[in-house]
Amino acid sequence: MTTTAINSNAITVIVNGERVSRQVPARQHLIDFLRTDLGLMGSHVACEHGVCGACTVRVDGMIVRGCLVLAASLDGSKVETIEGVSDTGEIRDLQDAFIARNAAQCGYCTPAMLLTAADLLAHNPNPSREEIREHLSGNYCRCTGYQAIVDAVETTAKARK
Amino acid sequence: MKAPDFVYERASTLEDAFRLKAKHGDLARWLAGGQSLLAALAFRLSEPTALIDISRIDSLKGITRSDAMVRIGAGTTQARIGASALICQHVPLLAEAIPLIAHTAIRNRGTIGGSLAFADPAAELPACCVALEATLIAQGPKGERKIAARDFFEGVYATALADDELLTAIDIPIVQSGERQVLVELTRRSGDYAMAGIAAVVRREAGKISHARLTYFALGDRPVAASAAEKSLLGRTLDGDAIDAAVRAALGDIDPSGDLNGGPATKRHLAQVVLERALKRIMTDAAQTAA
């Protein structure tokens, strides 16, 4: 960034199981902290005002918009990104279903779609297509590949039974 | 776009919050869940010098019941309210409203106090609090005061809160027997702000309507009470004629300006649609209960 004095705060967070301590600009969003400071480019950033859902990550186990959370506010929190949940294998079946159904077209919305779908399946193991659509409605796919995405989530839910 | 530079401070207690507010002055703002404020900062619609984070003040969180009232801490997230058995049982209007607010990832951070203090005229929770005759509890360095929800909203993003006050809790009367609470809204996409909506609380005793609170949202610069429609219902049986009369009367209750969703004529039409749907649902629910 710049060399002029900007306001900053010290934080320590657990990111994908690893303890990280950094000095972050007060105004920096979580998503920019993850991408630019930690190099975790799997979470994407698009609209930067909470509408598109591409920056969805987990904070303390709950999905959030990475562009609507200040990194400075997260001292002591646990953050999980697509890199972390891919490594643990937690959503391997969901990822496989996305691949099998070609539910990732350009791929830009995919990491956030996966985390949002995983959140749905964690709370509702047997969702209807309508419920899947509703839960994913805050995540935009600009390829408009929703049909395949809903199919992949539905397939995963059925396979998990 | 990126937010302008500001100082970030985190308060761990209310005293701490007021001390930090005094330190940073008029251009400091409270940061609760940040789901509206941080988006507004990204657009640079607001350029505060400091954000004072009140999201970790434990005394602002939680849902409790005492006698005829449910108290919701202002810092309670929308997700927590939506998942609360107390709310589901005693304030069904809120249980119905919460899933309509944005999306899960936003409700996990957004708070009821933040939504009320932000006072977006198209938001669900302000209208719900007016229809429920909730009492908002505000605290500032000089102490606490209670504000009736109907007196709290003063315009677009404008409330009765003083600059150094914040909301600490919301007191809501629990649902009574013979009462139905319904929320109906029209949106283009799931999770969007409403084009028009209504929070309706209707109570009947011995088959006659004894209490009606019909509060519109997205149809004025603040939640709008459909007072003439409410009056038209009192003492009547809730049937098709009563609904028609209320829907006609409601046109005198609103004076919407146009917005991105349509001109005033469209908004007036939508206002009639949501009121009619809400009252018909109440009528049908009651018939099912009686059967």
Tab-separated table of C-alpha atoms in Angstrom, chain A residues 13-20 30 33-35 38-43 56-61 77-90 115:
chain	number	residue	atom	x	y	z
A	13	VAL	CA	-6.483	-15.000	13.826
A	14	ILE	CA	-6.547	-18.712	13.102
A	15	VAL	CA	-6.766	-19.097	9.329
A	16	ASN	CA	-7.366	-22.632	8.073
A	17	GLY	CA	-5.941	-23.958	11.323
A	18	GLU	CA	-2.828	-21.793	11.307
A	19	ARG	CA	-2.220	-18.982	13.734
A	20	VAL	CA	-1.497	-15.713	11.942
A	30	LEU	CA	-11.395	-9.674	5.485
A	33	PHE	CA	-6.616	-9.517	4.028
A	34	LEU	CA	-6.979	-13.141	2.915
A	35	ARG	CA	-6.091	-12.499	-0.697
A	38	LEU	CA	-2.057	-14.135	3.104
A	39	GLY	CA	-2.087	-15.020	-0.608
A	40	LEU	CA	-5.242	-17.118	-0.270
A	41	MET	CA	-6.654	-16.368	-3.710
A	42	GLY	CA	-9.366	-19.046	-3.656
A	43	SER	CA	-11.901	-16.613	-2.203
A	56	THR	CA	-18.142	-15.927	1.112
A	57	VAL	CA	-15.844	-17.433	3.750
A	58	ARG	CA	-16.398	-18.830	7.240
A	59	VAL	CA	-15.776	-16.948	10.452
A	60	ASP	CA	-16.117	-18.951	13.660
A	61	GLY	CA	-17.951	-21.650	11.734
A	77	SER	CA	-11.473	-15.415	15.413
A	78	LYS	CA	-11.229	-18.581	13.387
A	79	VAL	CA	-11.397	-18.089	9.617
A	80	GLU	CA	-11.835	-20.843	7.040
A	81	THR	CA	-11.518	-20.441	3.294
A	82	ILE	CA	-12.017	-22.767	0.352
A	83	GLU	CA	-8.315	-23.707	0.633
A	84	GLY	CA	-8.852	-24.903	4.204
A	85	VAL	CA	-12.024	-26.890	3.629
A	86	SER	CA	-10.504	-28.412	0.489
A	87	ASP	CA	-7.453	-29.574	2.457
A	88	THR	CA	-9.508	-31.145	5.227
A	89	GLY	CA	-11.622	-33.043	2.701
A	90	GLU	CA	-14.779	-31.816	4.420
A	115	LEU	CA	-19.095	-22.910	1.106
